[in-house]
């Protein structure tokens, strides 16, 4: 008797794998393989945008600048300075009734080179770095790192570099102190164990000539000059990022999870992008945002705080030949958005930081965060109940597993996304993404079940 009632009334939040049959499991694993392949070639925001554009071109999308006018069914994109991208499929519904936006970010925590990076000390050459985003610095020592980025010369010539991903490439690393001599270091607080100024990348040790000052640095500059035709001063106009050199891999004896770098937030970027590639005939105009600079506050002209996104939507309104004063504001006020960013997955080893009844779990499906603020919901974009219900309805009628969670305990958690930026324009927004373990670490963990749930969620939202 009570069992029937329990079945009817409880929010069961079951492990999603329980309901997955063999055929479905095969689909989930195949999808995850495509995701891992993409992750391995798109470790930086520039690489992600480059490959996203290629994928979009293959699927009938075109640069919005190639259009004079737009009509329902048209597929367009705008690439913003090679680091962020907005895609759209024009819907059959009057655009004044709002957009259906899914927004993720394609930048991830990493180490950037300083503008004057190269130096030599005791006949070893190093690149100095300035870390990007919230990292635990000790995690970035003694792991293989690769060098990705873009060098721009004063004549405008651009050179893309990527060293350390091919098996035949060398890799790089940041050294740490041997335990034998680390008595003082081991007494320090974990956050001070490695100093930001000590995150220097070891890049060489052979002198150019027998005699003379800075011969190892000279040898490195000579190698760079022969390979790329650059001098030391050219390093000041580069964006070079150090990322883990290891590949995304299936994790576990049951291969149920994915371990990989940059899954925050490329897991949501990839799942939304791949869902958009399969859309046809949407009602509300579907928008996919791949933003940059989320990890450092969304500032600058490639971050969501800039007006570049407004510009893209205005271009659509212009080319639909419907634009008029304040229409952009109206469109945003009637829009709906999923801020597709990862959630902190509940980790039983560190259970004390989470409220178990309000945490996102690996393998239980897409995770909705009604708000992300902590300590009195400070700074939160709190989704309206009406909108949460609307999203739940979309998920339930499409039979998609979901959970509604908070990021950590009341006075512990927090973490921002781009949700508030679009909510401030007037749209209904909720955070909606994949739970991750070891978030912001060089190797992050997700569940293949949740990855596939995210893909299904984003597709269902746009098809609504
Ligand atoms: Mn994120
Ligand atoms: Mn993040």
CSV table of N, CA and C in Angstrom, one decimal, residues 142 176-187:
chain,number,residue,atom,x,y,z
A,142,UNK,N,54.0,19.0,-12.7
A,142,UNK,CA,54.4,17.6,-13.0
A,142,UNK,C,53.3,16.8,-13.8
A,176,UNK,N,58.1,20.4,-9.8
A,176,UNK,CA,57.7,20.6,-8.3
A,176,UNK,C,58.9,20.1,-7.5
A,177,UNK,N,58.9,20.4,-6.3
A,177,UNK,CA,60.0,20.1,-5.4
A,177,UNK,C,59.9,18.6,-4.9
A,178,UNK,N,61.1,18.0,-4.9
A,178,UNK,CA,61.1,16.6,-4.4
A,178,UNK,C,60.7,16.6,-2.9
A,179,UNK,N,60.0,15.5,-2.4
A,179,UNK,CA,59.5,15.5,-1.0
A,179,UNK,C,60.7,15.6,0.0
A,180,UNK,N,61.8,15.1,-0.4
A,180,UNK,CA,63.0,15.1,0.5
A,180,UNK,C,63.3,16.5,0.9
A,181,UNK,N,63.1,17.5,0.0
A,181,UNK,CA,63.5,18.9,0.3
A,181,UNK,C,62.3,19.8,0.5
A,182,UNK,N,61.1,19.2,0.7
A,182,UNK,CA,59.9,20.0,0.7
A,182,UNK,C,59.3,20.2,2.1
A,183,UNK,N,60.1,20.0,3.1
A,183,UNK,CA,59.6,20.2,4.5
A,183,UNK,C,58.8,21.5,4.7
A,184,UNK,N,59.4,22.6,4.3
A,184,UNK,CA,58.8,23.9,4.4
A,184,UNK,C,57.5,24.0,3.5
A,185,UNK,N,57.6,23.6,2.3
A,185,UNK,CA,56.5,23.6,1.4
A,185,UNK,C,55.3,22.8,1.9
A,186,UNK,N,55.6,21.7,2.5
A,186,UNK,CA,54.5,20.8,3.0
A,186,UNK,C,53.8,21.4,4.2
A,187,UNK,N,54.4,22.3,4.9
A,187,UNK,CA,53.8,23.0,6.0
A,187,UNK,C,52.8,24.1,5.6
